[in-house]
Tab-separated table of C-alpha atoms in Angstrom:
chain	number	residue	atom	x	y	z
A	40	MET	CA	2.230	-13.334	26.700
A	41	LEU	CA	4.033	-15.917	24.577
A	42	THR	CA	7.110	-17.021	26.530
A	43	ARG	CA	8.260	-19.984	24.427
A	44	LEU	CA	7.358	-21.498	21.064
A	45	LYS	CA	8.442	-24.852	19.691
A	46	MET	CA	7.424	-25.782	16.162
A	47	SER	CA	8.300	-28.119	13.348
A	48	GLY	CA	7.010	-28.793	9.858
A	49	PHE	CA	5.727	-25.254	9.204
A	50	LYS	CA	7.278	-23.669	6.093
A	51	ASN	CA	11.066	-23.606	6.667
A	52	LEU	CA	10.730	-23.922	10.462
A	53	VAL	CA	12.008	-27.347	11.507
A	54	ASP	CA	12.736	-28.253	15.137
A	55	VAL	CA	12.651	-24.595	16.172
A	56	ASP	CA	12.640	-23.716	19.878
A	57	VAL	CA	12.507	-19.989	20.682
A	58	ARG	CA	12.059	-18.172	23.995
A	59	PHE	CA	10.582	-14.683	24.150
A	60	GLY	CA	10.792	-11.843	26.640
A	61	PRO	CA	8.618	-8.724	26.813
A	62	PHE	CA	10.511	-7.227	23.842
A	63	THR	CA	12.272	-9.267	21.153
A	64	CYS	CA	14.062	-8.203	17.986
A	65	ILE	CA	14.536	-10.919	15.349
A	66	ALA	CA	17.289	-10.005	12.908
A	67	GLY	CA	18.709	-11.586	9.788
A	68	PRO	CA	18.944	-11.279	6.009
A	69	ASN	CA	15.886	-11.462	3.782
A	70	GLY	CA	14.477	-14.878	3.021
A	71	VAL	CA	15.757	-16.769	6.072
A	72	GLY	CA	12.479	-17.224	7.990
A	73	LYS	CA	11.854	-14.082	10.044
A	74	SER	CA	8.374	-13.587	8.586
A	75	ASN	CA	7.657	-17.314	8.765
A	76	LEU	CA	7.950	-17.121	12.537
A	77	PHE	CA	5.349	-14.351	12.550
A	78	ASP	CA	3.151	-16.459	10.267
A	79	ALA	CA	3.401	-19.370	12.694
A	80	ILE	CA	2.295	-17.135	15.575
A	81	LEU	CA	-0.603	-15.744	13.545
A	82	PHE	CA	-1.603	-19.246	12.424
A	83	LEU	CA	-1.853	-20.315	16.073
A	84	SER	CA	-3.940	-17.214	16.748
A	85	ALA	CA	-6.256	-18.098	13.849
A	86	LEU	CA	-6.594	-21.698	15.061
A	87	ALA	CA	-8.019	-20.342	18.322
A	88	ASP	CA	-10.700	-18.473	16.394
A	89	ALA	CA	-11.569	-20.199	13.122
A	90	PRO	CA	-11.903	-23.632	11.440
A	91	LEU	CA	-8.677	-25.367	10.402
A	92	LEU	CA	-9.026	-24.619	6.690
A	93	GLU	CA	-10.000	-20.983	7.226
A	94	ALA	CA	-7.057	-20.496	9.592
A	95	ALA	CA	-4.670	-22.034	7.056
A	96	LEU	CA	-5.984	-19.891	4.201
A	97	SER	CA	-5.458	-16.739	6.297
A	98	VAL	CA	-1.685	-17.277	6.353
A	99	ARG	CA	0.471	-15.330	3.901
A	100	ASP	CA	2.528	-16.856	1.137
A	101	ASP	CA	4.835	-15.236	-1.412
A	102	GLY	CA	1.912	-14.034	-3.508
A	103	GLY	CA	-0.369	-12.846	-0.708
A	104	ARG	CA	-2.909	-15.151	0.908
A	105	THR	CA	-2.339	-18.902	0.813
A	106	THR	CA	-4.380	-20.744	-1.808
A	107	ASP	CA	-2.834	-24.201	-1.373
A	108	VAL	CA	-2.624	-25.357	2.261
A	109	ARG	CA	0.248	-27.667	1.319
A	110	SER	CA	2.459	-24.575	1.067
A	111	LEU	CA	2.278	-24.230	4.857
A	112	PHE	CA	3.974	-27.597	5.348
A	113	HIS	CA	7.741	-27.942	5.208
A	114	ARG	CA	8.917	-29.246	1.828
A	115	VAL	CA	12.040	-30.962	0.567
A	116	GLY	CA	11.979	-31.028	-3.228
A	117	ASP	CA	8.458	-32.076	-4.197
A	118	ALA	CA	7.800	-33.927	-0.934
A	119	TYR	CA	5.773	-32.167	1.767
A	120	ASP	CA	5.814	-33.073	5.450
A	121	LYS	CA	2.652	-34.820	6.562
A	122	GLU	CA	2.324	-32.926	9.846
A	123	MET	CA	3.147	-29.613	11.474
A	124	SER	CA	3.348	-29.266	15.244
A	125	PHE	CA	3.350	-26.350	17.670
A	126	GLU	CA	3.866	-26.050	21.415
A	127	ALA	CA	3.347	-22.660	23.035
A	128	GLU	CA	4.031	-21.681	26.638
A	129	MET	CA	2.086	-18.586	27.596
A	130	ILE	CA	0.790	-16.419	30.403
A	131	VAL	CA	-2.923	-15.716	29.980
A	132	PRO	CA	-5.208	-13.035	31.491
A	133	ARG	CA	-6.731	-13.899	34.856
A	134	GLU	CA	-10.190	-12.685	33.811
A	135	GLY	CA	-12.211	-12.214	30.628
A	136	THR	CA	-15.520	-12.942	28.890
A	137	ASP	CA	-16.674	-15.453	26.290
A	138	ASP	CA	-18.570	-14.768	23.054
A	139	LEU	CA	-21.856	-14.633	24.980
A	140	GLY	CA	-20.584	-12.105	27.488
A	141	GLN	CA	-20.221	-14.618	30.319
A	142	LYS	CA	-17.407	-13.803	32.725
A	143	ALA	CA	-14.510	-16.215	33.154
A	144	ARG	CA	-11.721	-16.476	35.703
A	145	ALA	CA	-8.694	-18.667	34.983
A	146	GLY	CA	-7.883	-21.435	37.432
A	147	ILE	CA	-4.216	-20.883	36.621
A	148	THR	CA	-2.555	-18.397	34.256
A	149	PHE	CA	0.661	-20.174	33.190
A	150	LEU	CA	-0.204	-22.681	30.455
A	151	ARG	CA	1.239	-24.877	27.733
A	152	TYR	CA	-0.776	-25.423	24.551
A	153	ALA	CA	0.200	-28.069	21.981
A	154	VAL	CA	-1.439	-28.764	18.635
A	155	THR	CA	-0.504	-30.947	15.663
A	156	ILE	CA	-2.142	-30.529	12.256
A	157	GLY	CA	-1.904	-33.176	9.528
A	158	ARG	CA	-2.621	-33.309	5.794
A	159	ARG	CA	-5.271	-35.701	4.576
A	160	GLU	CA	-3.919	-37.811	1.713
A	161	ASP	CA	-6.898	-40.132	1.356
A	162	GLU	CA	-9.056	-38.606	-1.392
A	163	SER	CA	-12.148	-40.336	0.004
A	164	ALA	CA	-11.705	-38.354	3.229
A	165	LEU	CA	-11.166	-34.944	1.625
A	166	SER	CA	-14.869	-34.155	2.055
A	167	ARG	CA	-13.983	-33.394	5.674
A	168	GLY	CA	-11.327	-30.928	4.506
A	169	PRO	CA	-7.639	-31.207	3.570
A	170	LEU	CA	-6.480	-30.740	7.187
A	171	GLU	CA	-6.868	-32.992	10.199
A	172	LEU	CA	-6.451	-32.354	13.918
A	173	ILE	CA	-3.922	-34.950	15.099
A	174	ARG	CA	-3.317	-33.752	18.654
A	175	GLU	CA	-4.458	-30.976	20.965
A	176	ASP	CA	-3.460	-30.481	24.601
A	177	LEU	CA	-3.768	-27.652	27.109
A	178	ASP	CA	-1.894	-28.218	30.341
A	179	TYR	CA	-0.723	-26.055	33.219
A	180	ILE	CA	2.753	-25.105	34.420
A	181	LYS	CA	3.117	-25.162	38.184
A	182	ILE	CA	3.455	-21.791	39.849
A	183	GLY	CA	6.427	-23.106	41.797
A	184	ASP	CA	8.192	-23.971	38.528
A	185	ALA	CA	7.725	-20.511	36.987
A	186	SER	CA	11.329	-19.488	37.622
A	187	LYS	CA	12.517	-22.531	35.652
A	188	TYR	CA	10.525	-21.466	32.601
A	189	LEU	CA	10.734	-17.660	32.720
A	190	LYS	CA	14.422	-17.074	32.113
A	191	PHE	CA	14.303	-13.437	31.042
A	192	PRO	CA	15.237	-10.952	33.800
A	193	HIS	CA	12.193	-9.843	35.806
A	194	LYS	CA	11.066	-9.025	39.330
A	195	ALA	CA	9.543	-12.143	40.859
A	196	ASP	CA	7.975	-10.437	43.880
A	197	SER	CA	6.208	-7.765	41.866
A	198	TRP	CA	5.707	-8.520	38.181
A	199	ARG	CA	5.669	-12.331	38.213
A	200	LYS	CA	3.267	-12.540	41.135
A	201	SER	CA	0.937	-10.105	39.392
A	202	VAL	CA	0.597	-12.222	36.233
A	203	ILE	CA	1.097	-15.843	37.338
A	204	GLN	CA	-1.643	-16.936	39.688
A	205	GLY	CA	-3.877	-19.879	40.572
A	206	ARG	CA	-3.404	-23.635	40.831
A	207	ARG	CA	-4.369	-26.778	38.902
A	208	THR	CA	-4.070	-30.532	39.341
A	209	SER	CA	-5.032	-31.937	35.902
A	210	PRO	CA	-4.943	-30.959	32.184
A	211	PHE	CA	-7.714	-28.866	30.643
A	212	ILE	CA	-7.572	-30.439	27.157
A	213	SER	CA	-5.910	-33.785	26.408
A	214	THR	CA	-5.597	-36.237	23.519
A	215	VAL	CA	-5.921	-39.953	24.273
A	216	ASN	CA	-6.215	-43.174	22.315
A	217	GLU	CA	-9.464	-45.055	22.864
A	218	GLY	CA	-9.919	-48.260	20.907
A	219	GLY	CA	-7.652	-47.049	18.104
A	220	ARG	CA	-9.402	-43.677	17.875
A	221	ARG	CA	-7.814	-40.338	18.722
A	222	VAL	CA	-10.118	-38.679	21.234
A	223	ILE	CA	-9.743	-35.116	22.497
A	224	LYS	CA	-11.167	-34.533	25.946
A	225	VAL	CA	-12.115	-31.271	27.655
A	226	SER	CA	-12.179	-31.297	31.449
A	227	GLN	CA	-14.026	-28.816	33.637
A	228	ASP	CA	-11.893	-26.414	35.637
A	229	GLY	CA	-13.062	-27.731	38.947
A	230	GLY	CA	-12.138	-31.276	38.024
A	231	GLY	CA	-15.705	-32.480	38.587
A	232	GLY	CA	-18.071	-33.913	36.004
A	233	ARG	CA	-17.375	-36.134	33.064
A	234	PRO	CA	-14.969	-34.760	30.434
A	235	ARG	CA	-16.484	-33.895	27.068
A	236	SER	CA	-15.011	-36.132	24.342
A	237	HIS	CA	-14.515	-35.488	20.615
A	238	ASN	CA	-13.390	-37.773	17.816
A	239	ALA	CA	-10.337	-35.879	16.535
A	240	LYS	CA	-10.683	-37.262	13.012
A	241	ASN	CA	-14.025	-35.541	12.481
A	242	LEU	CA	-13.220	-32.155	14.002
A	243	PRO	CA	-13.217	-29.204	11.543
A	244	ARG	CA	-11.556	-26.908	14.085
A	245	THR	CA	-9.589	-26.981	17.326
A	246	VAL	CA	-11.448	-27.749	20.532
A	247	LEU	CA	-9.912	-24.626	22.080
A	248	SER	CA	-11.724	-22.441	19.537
A	249	THR	CA	-15.120	-23.654	20.825
A	250	THR	CA	-14.576	-23.259	24.576
A	251	THR	CA	-16.933	-21.194	26.745
A	252	ALA	CA	-16.770	-19.680	30.215
A	253	ALA	CA	-19.249	-22.209	31.552
A	254	GLU	CA	-17.313	-25.258	30.363
A	255	SER	CA	-13.678	-24.296	30.918
A	256	PRO	CA	-12.875	-20.702	31.927
A	257	THR	CA	-9.124	-21.345	31.783
A	258	ALA	CA	-9.278	-22.777	28.256
A	259	LEU	CA	-11.405	-19.810	27.209
A	260	LEU	CA	-8.799	-17.364	28.537
A	261	ALA	CA	-6.047	-19.279	26.705
A	262	ARG	CA	-8.153	-18.808	23.596
A	263	ARG	CA	-8.538	-15.095	24.338
A	264	GLU	CA	-4.791	-14.735	24.805
A	265	MET	CA	-4.042	-16.376	21.461
A	266	GLN	CA	-6.707	-14.301	19.720
A	267	SER	CA	-4.899	-11.174	20.946
A	268	TRP	CA	-1.742	-12.066	18.993
A	269	ARG	CA	-1.682	-9.772	15.965
A	270	LEU	CA	0.543	-8.351	13.260
A	271	LEU	CA	0.609	-4.577	12.913
A	272	GLN	CA	0.890	-3.535	9.272
A	273	LEU	CA	0.612	0.228	9.498
A	274	GLU	CA	-0.654	1.568	6.185
A	275	PRO	CA	-0.195	5.313	5.518
A	276	SER	CA	-3.535	5.493	3.660
A	277	ALA	CA	-5.376	4.123	6.713
A	278	LEU	CA	-3.413	6.357	9.087
A	279	ARG	CA	-4.402	9.476	7.129
A	280	GLU	CA	-8.149	8.809	7.197
A	281	PRO	CA	-10.457	10.760	9.558
A	282	ASP	CA	-12.938	8.782	11.667
A	283	GLY	CA	-16.681	9.003	12.026
A	284	PHE	CA	-18.160	9.478	15.471
A	285	MET	CA	-19.197	5.800	15.532
A	286	ALA	CA	-15.732	4.440	14.610
A	287	PRO	CA	-14.170	1.866	16.975
A	288	PRO	CA	-12.015	3.619	19.606
A	289	THR	CA	-9.142	1.180	19.181
A	290	LEU	CA	-6.241	1.163	16.748
A	291	GLY	CA	-6.735	-1.245	13.840
A	292	ALA	CA	-4.040	-3.633	12.642
A	293	ASP	CA	-3.475	-1.338	9.634
A	294	GLY	CA	-3.376	1.792	11.800
A	295	SER	CA	-6.956	2.799	11.102
A	296	HIS	CA	-9.047	4.634	13.719
A	297	MET	CA	-6.113	6.564	15.167
A	298	PRO	CA	-8.153	9.821	15.519
A	299	ALA	CA	-11.007	8.022	17.311
A	300	THR	CA	-8.532	6.168	19.538
A	301	LEU	CA	-6.727	9.323	20.667
A	302	TYR	CA	-9.990	11.248	21.137
A	303	HIS	CA	-11.611	8.565	23.274
A	304	LEU	CA	-8.429	8.031	25.282
A	305	ALA	CA	-8.281	11.729	26.078
A	306	HIS	CA	-11.936	11.890	27.099
A	307	SER	CA	-11.968	8.590	28.991
A	308	GLN	CA	-9.466	10.125	31.392
A	309	GLU	CA	-12.052	12.721	32.359
A	310	THR	CA	-14.079	10.120	34.234
A	311	ASP	CA	-11.020	9.086	36.253
A	312	SER	CA	-9.922	12.594	37.128
A	313	HIS	CA	-11.288	15.429	39.254
A	314	GLU	CA	-9.381	17.945	37.144
A	315	ASP	CA	-10.891	20.159	34.485
A	316	SER	CA	-11.623	18.060	31.391
A	317	GLY	CA	-9.683	20.427	29.163
A	318	GLU	CA	-6.570	19.994	31.304
A	319	THR	CA	-6.988	16.206	31.295
A	320	ASN	CA	-7.378	16.072	27.517
A	321	SER	CA	-4.422	18.405	27.080
A	322	ARG	CA	-2.175	16.142	29.160
A	323	LEU	CA	-2.754	13.110	26.956
A	324	TYR	CA	-2.208	15.081	23.754
A	325	GLU	CA	0.948	16.568	25.271
A	326	ARG	CA	2.285	13.078	25.995
A	327	ALA	CA	1.612	12.071	22.380
A	328	ALA	CA	3.289	15.233	21.088
A	329	SER	CA	6.302	14.645	23.316
A	330	ARG	CA	6.768	11.195	21.806
A	331	VAL	CA	6.462	12.407	18.234
A	332	SER	CA	8.851	15.300	18.860
A	333	GLU	CA	11.574	12.711	19.541
A	334	LEU	CA	11.244	11.748	15.890
A	335	ILE	CA	10.168	14.978	14.201
A	336	GLU	CA	11.704	18.280	15.169
A	337	GLY	CA	9.370	21.242	15.412
A	338	VAL	CA	6.262	19.388	16.628
A	339	GLY	CA	4.489	21.695	19.079
A	340	ALA	CA	1.138	20.033	19.753
A	341	ILE	CA	-1.181	17.217	18.726
A	342	HIS	CA	-4.947	17.207	19.037
A	343	VAL	CA	-8.054	15.706	17.460
A	344	ASP	CA	-10.552	18.078	15.858
A	345	ARG	CA	-14.203	17.176	16.470
A	346	ASP	CA	-16.350	18.318	13.539
A	347	GLU	CA	-19.959	18.263	14.771
A	348	LYS	CA	-21.408	19.124	11.371
A	349	ARG	CA	-19.730	16.294	9.456
A	350	GLU	CA	-19.466	14.055	12.543
A	351	LEU	CA	-15.753	13.456	11.951
A	352	PHE	CA	-12.631	13.184	14.100
A	353	THR	CA	-9.521	14.525	12.348
A	354	LEU	CA	-5.994	14.187	13.674
A	355	GLU	CA	-3.961	17.390	13.518
A	356	VAL	CA	-0.345	18.260	14.312
A	357	GLU	CA	0.657	21.822	15.137
A	358	ASP	CA	4.236	22.923	14.583
A	359	ARG	CA	6.085	25.371	16.798
A	360	ASP	CA	5.207	28.211	14.431
A	361	GLY	CA	1.502	27.602	15.075
A	362	THR	CA	0.792	26.059	11.660
A	363	ILE	CA	-1.719	23.195	11.816
A	364	HIS	CA	-1.147	20.138	9.608
A	365	PRO	CA	-3.927	17.549	9.168
A	366	ALA	CA	-2.976	13.864	9.096
A	367	ARG	CA	-3.289	13.718	5.299
A	368	SER	CA	-0.277	16.049	4.928
A	369	LEU	CA	2.047	14.212	7.362
A	370	SER	CA	4.874	11.928	6.271
A	371	ASP	CA	4.556	8.154	6.418
A	372	GLY	CA	7.209	7.891	9.132
A	373	THR	CA	5.514	10.510	11.307
A	374	LEU	CA	2.172	8.719	11.022
A	375	ARG	CA	3.656	5.332	11.918
A	376	PHE	CA	5.438	6.821	14.899
A	377	LEU	CA	2.250	8.566	16.049
A	378	ALA	CA	0.268	5.317	15.740
A	379	LEU	CA	2.742	3.541	17.996
A	380	ALA	CA	2.591	6.456	20.445
A	381	ALA	CA	-1.212	6.083	20.547
A	382	LEU	CA	-0.793	2.362	21.174
A	383	GLU	CA	1.633	3.012	24.032
A	384	LEU	CA	-0.850	5.436	25.628
A	385	ASP	CA	-3.789	2.998	25.453
A	386	PRO	CA	-4.034	0.811	28.595
A	387	ARG	CA	-6.742	-1.282	26.918
A	388	ALA	CA	-4.314	-2.456	24.220
A	389	THR	CA	-2.866	-5.718	25.519
A	390	GLY	CA	-1.529	-8.966	24.067
A	391	LEU	CA	1.245	-9.792	21.626
A	392	ILE	CA	2.106	-7.295	18.894
A	393	CYS	CA	4.259	-8.322	15.927
A	394	LEU	CA	5.776	-5.616	13.746
A	395	GLU	CA	7.847	-6.085	10.605
A	396	GLU	CA	10.727	-3.726	9.841
A	397	PRO	CA	9.623	-0.796	12.041
A	398	GLU	CA	12.551	1.247	10.735
A	399	ASN	CA	10.821	1.714	7.352
A	400	GLY	CA	10.197	5.383	6.667
A	401	ILE	CA	12.352	6.426	9.652
A	402	HIS	CA	15.554	8.437	9.271
A	403	PRO	CA	18.530	6.356	10.509
A	404	GLY	CA	19.291	8.998	13.122
A	405	ARG	CA	15.833	8.450	14.660
A	406	VAL	CA	15.899	4.646	14.834
A	407	SER	CA	16.868	4.811	18.507
A	408	SER	CA	13.732	6.819	19.305
A	409	MET	CA	11.590	4.274	17.499
A	410	LEU	CA	13.162	1.399	19.419
A	411	ARG	CA	12.711	3.160	22.755
A	412	LEU	CA	9.018	3.616	21.973
A	413	LEU	CA	8.612	-0.054	21.053
A	414	GLU	CA	10.367	-1.104	24.256
A	415	ASP	CA	8.055	1.187	26.248
A	416	ILE	CA	4.978	-0.367	24.629
A	417	ALA	CA	6.020	-3.724	26.110
A	418	VAL	CA	5.204	-4.470	29.742
A	419	ASP	CA	7.778	-3.393	32.318
A	420	VAL	CA	8.727	-6.644	34.064
A	421	ASP	CA	10.121	-4.787	37.073
A	422	LEU	CA	6.651	-3.526	38.053
A	423	PRO	CA	3.268	-5.201	38.642
A	424	ALA	CA	1.138	-5.463	35.508
A	425	GLY	CA	-1.994	-3.304	35.510
A	426	LEU	CA	-3.587	-0.232	33.958
A	427	ASP	CA	-0.396	1.765	34.522
A	428	ASN	CA	1.689	-1.105	33.125
A	429	PRO	CA	-0.418	-2.884	30.452
A	430	PHE	CA	0.325	-6.555	29.881
A	431	ARG	CA	1.772	-6.197	26.360
A	432	GLN	CA	4.516	-7.953	24.451
A	433	VAL	CA	6.327	-6.735	21.332
A	434	ILE	CA	8.227	-8.780	18.742
A	435	ILE	CA	9.806	-7.042	15.767
A	436	ASN	CA	11.862	-8.323	12.867
A	437	THR	CA	14.479	-6.489	10.833
A	438	HIS	CA	17.333	-6.919	8.402
A	439	SER	CA	18.782	-3.517	9.280
A	440	PRO	CA	22.244	-3.448	10.914
A	441	SER	CA	21.298	-0.027	12.322
A	442	VAL	CA	18.491	-1.585	14.347
A	443	VAL	CA	20.650	-4.495	15.491
A	444	GLN	CA	23.328	-2.097	16.712
A	445	ASP	CA	20.801	-0.219	18.868
A	446	VAL	CA	18.988	-3.219	20.368
A	447	ASP	CA	20.111	-4.549	23.723
A	448	SER	CA	21.747	-7.923	23.134
A	449	ASP	CA	19.426	-9.602	25.665
A	450	SER	CA	16.530	-8.757	23.315
A	451	LEU	CA	18.222	-9.980	20.126
A	452	LEU	CA	17.543	-13.167	18.168
A	453	MET	CA	19.605	-13.825	15.035
A	454	VAL	CA	18.288	-15.965	12.158
A	455	GLU	CA	20.325	-17.744	9.518
A	456	MET	CA	19.868	-20.669	7.150
A	457	LYS	CA	21.437	-23.949	8.166
A	458	GLU	CA	21.827	-27.255	6.377
A	459	THR	CA	20.077	-30.239	7.934
A	460	VAL	CA	20.020	-33.901	7.002
A	461	ARG	CA	16.889	-35.966	7.575
A	462	ASP	CA	16.077	-39.398	6.156
A	463	GLY	CA	19.068	-39.092	3.857
A	464	HIS	CA	17.914	-35.755	2.400
A	465	ARG	CA	19.775	-32.477	2.797
A	466	PHE	CA	17.815	-29.248	3.047
A	467	GLN	CA	18.051	-25.691	4.340
A	468	CYS	CA	15.943	-24.492	7.274
A	469	ALA	CA	15.846	-21.518	9.641
A	470	ARG	CA	18.113	-21.482	12.665
A	471	PHE	CA	17.452	-19.070	15.527
A	472	SER	CA	20.353	-18.248	17.814
A	473	TRP	CA	21.409	-15.689	20.382
A	474	LEU	CA	24.478	-13.976	21.731
A	475	PRO	CA	26.746	-15.470	24.395
A	476	ASP	CA	26.214	-14.410	28.013
A	477	THR	CA	22.568	-13.439	27.456
A	478	TRP	CA	19.613	-14.944	29.296
A	479	ARG	CA	18.769	-17.173	26.319
A	480	ALA	CA	22.311	-18.554	26.312
A	481	LYS	CA	21.982	-19.357	30.019
A	482	ALA	CA	18.572	-20.973	29.438
A	483	ALA	CA	19.946	-23.267	26.709
A	484	PRO	CA	23.612	-23.921	27.539
A	485	ASP	CA	23.758	-26.884	25.136
A	486	VAL	CA	22.831	-24.711	22.134
A	487	TYR	CA	25.743	-22.987	20.453
A	488	PRO	CA	25.153	-19.181	20.317
A	489	VAL	CA	25.583	-17.037	17.239
A	490	SER	CA	29.187	-16.716	16.121
A	491	LYS	CA	30.889	-13.529	17.280
A	492	GLY	CA	32.448	-13.237	13.847
A	493	LYS	CA	29.011	-13.370	12.185
A	494	LEU	CA	27.716	-10.651	14.483
A	495	LEU	CA	30.714	-8.490	13.624
A	496	ALA	CA	30.194	-9.096	9.900
A	497	TYR	CA	26.516	-8.200	10.253
A	498	LEU	CA	27.243	-4.959	12.106
A	499	ASN	CA	30.296	-3.970	10.077
A	500	PRO	CA	28.462	-1.896	7.394
A	501	VAL	CA	27.065	0.347	10.114
A	502	LEU	CA	30.076	0.375	12.366
A	503	ARG	CA	32.221	1.686	9.529
A	504	GLN	CA	30.110	4.844	9.388
A	505	GLU	CA	31.273	7.917	11.277
A	506	ASP	CA	29.658	8.222	14.712
A	507	ASP	CA	27.463	11.344	14.682
A	508	GLY	CA	27.461	11.525	18.475
A	509	GLU	CA	23.690	11.077	18.643
A	510	LYS	CA	23.189	7.356	18.058
A	511	ARG	CA	22.456	5.354	21.197
A	512	LYS	CA	24.855	2.425	21.649
A	513	SER	CA	23.838	-0.807	23.328
A	514	LYS	CA	26.268	-1.433	26.153
A	515	LYS	CA	26.021	-5.189	25.685
A	516	VAL	CA	26.733	-5.060	21.955
A	517	ARG	CA	29.635	-2.728	22.696
A	518	ASP	CA	30.873	-5.190	25.307
A	519	MET	CA	30.603	-7.952	22.715
A	520	LEU	CA	33.009	-6.099	20.447
A	521	VAL	CA	35.397	-5.658	23.369
A	522	CYS	CA	35.223	-9.427	23.884
A	523	LEU	CA	36.127	-9.936	20.229
A	524	LYS	CA	39.289	-7.942	20.755
A	525	ALA	CA	40.045	-9.821	23.974
A	526	ASP	CA	39.660	-13.110	22.096
A	527	GLY	CA	42.360	-12.037	19.693
A	528	ILE	CA	40.072	-11.157	16.790
A	529	VAL	CA	41.441	-8.134	14.955
A	530	PHE	CA	38.916	-5.741	13.487
A	531	PRO	CA	39.230	-2.403	11.655
A	532	HIS	CA	40.066	0.764	13.557
A	533	THR	CA	36.749	2.256	12.409
A	534	VAL	CA	34.898	-0.534	14.185
A	535	SER	CA	36.658	-0.106	17.504
A	536	ARG	CA	36.277	3.672	17.381
A	537	SER	CA	32.533	3.691	16.706
A	538	ALA	CA	31.957	0.893	19.188
A	539	GLY	CA	33.581	2.924	21.907
A	540	SER	CA	36.190	0.283	22.761
């Protein structure tokens, strides 16, 4: 779980410091940096898995995949920054396995990872690649200090104790200067033995990406956590495809393997239940159908057809009239909603999930149902994490006022462009802010929250619409509009009526 991310020098992200809870909605107009934040998260994930250059080339640019790594660095005019830096605070799994199947148990699960990547400008050194590892550190955050760092509302005695465990007395990875050389050292979890040292200048990849269970179990589990950070890009063509019997039983980033996922989830419950297998399977499909029926009226049942002759799993939806519709005939919105329902039902699906504009393909009147599903996918921080409460985190971005209106203000981050002056040069960069009286405002009292007037202007196109009596209103956003009136700000009658004030 990513709880805080500081970064600078990456695209239009300069001196950014953002805190995350279990569910976060990032809102703002197009072109202000919402997707760049996702790209930064995915770049960190790639750095934990691949060489520096390969990780950089995996990041998106305006035309698709990056072809020039310089485009990842912040630019003013024709001048690119020489470095980009990241610092991530995260809660990692207590147990896991390395690439060789060796089991690992973290010495402590609350960690801070910092990495700085530089551009090589010396042409004679480009044979080692255009990128250079400047700094890499993995340190622990004391269990006793957890309340100082985890500012979002949660139950300390149940949830926090279930995910933050262990103890540590020294860093796992550190960067030091030895005789004018930058050296990155990896220490064993137990503190014994001589640290393994690497000359940072010659490293083609991060040290974290090479860790094993034998050397540093905690560093390995930090790596596993970062590798679990992914962007869901649900493609209707992938969602419509049937699956072979040998298909992976987990949902792909594009939504592929949904039939195999639902089938295996239904049948895996047989082994944990003394009930008749047909009843067990039926219960899971009923839960999926119940979710989809919140979006699509008339859905009666969902099941996966097993074709023994062709060895195929096919997803089917049955309406209340008894008509069966295969996945290929379902709408894009229905398929996306069903994929998220499958994800919510899968206790094996953990980690950080990023999703861009989840409202696409969804009728405005059903946006609330979509948001409730996304919130339910995220871990419930009032209960211990476990199979019944998977350790998942969800971050979405949107430019839709309809979504912003329905999101609880504690979960909302607003993005806008701001002008900054550095070294005598003026430039625009992304600014992330939050609403007054939310947990982020209390965590950073010196940072000015988003203007109430700007929030009102952002919501105004939606608030002017007639209330159909079905849309769910966020109490905190409604309270914010009441505060506007109390502060003497006059707004249209249509706003106050639809806001319920």
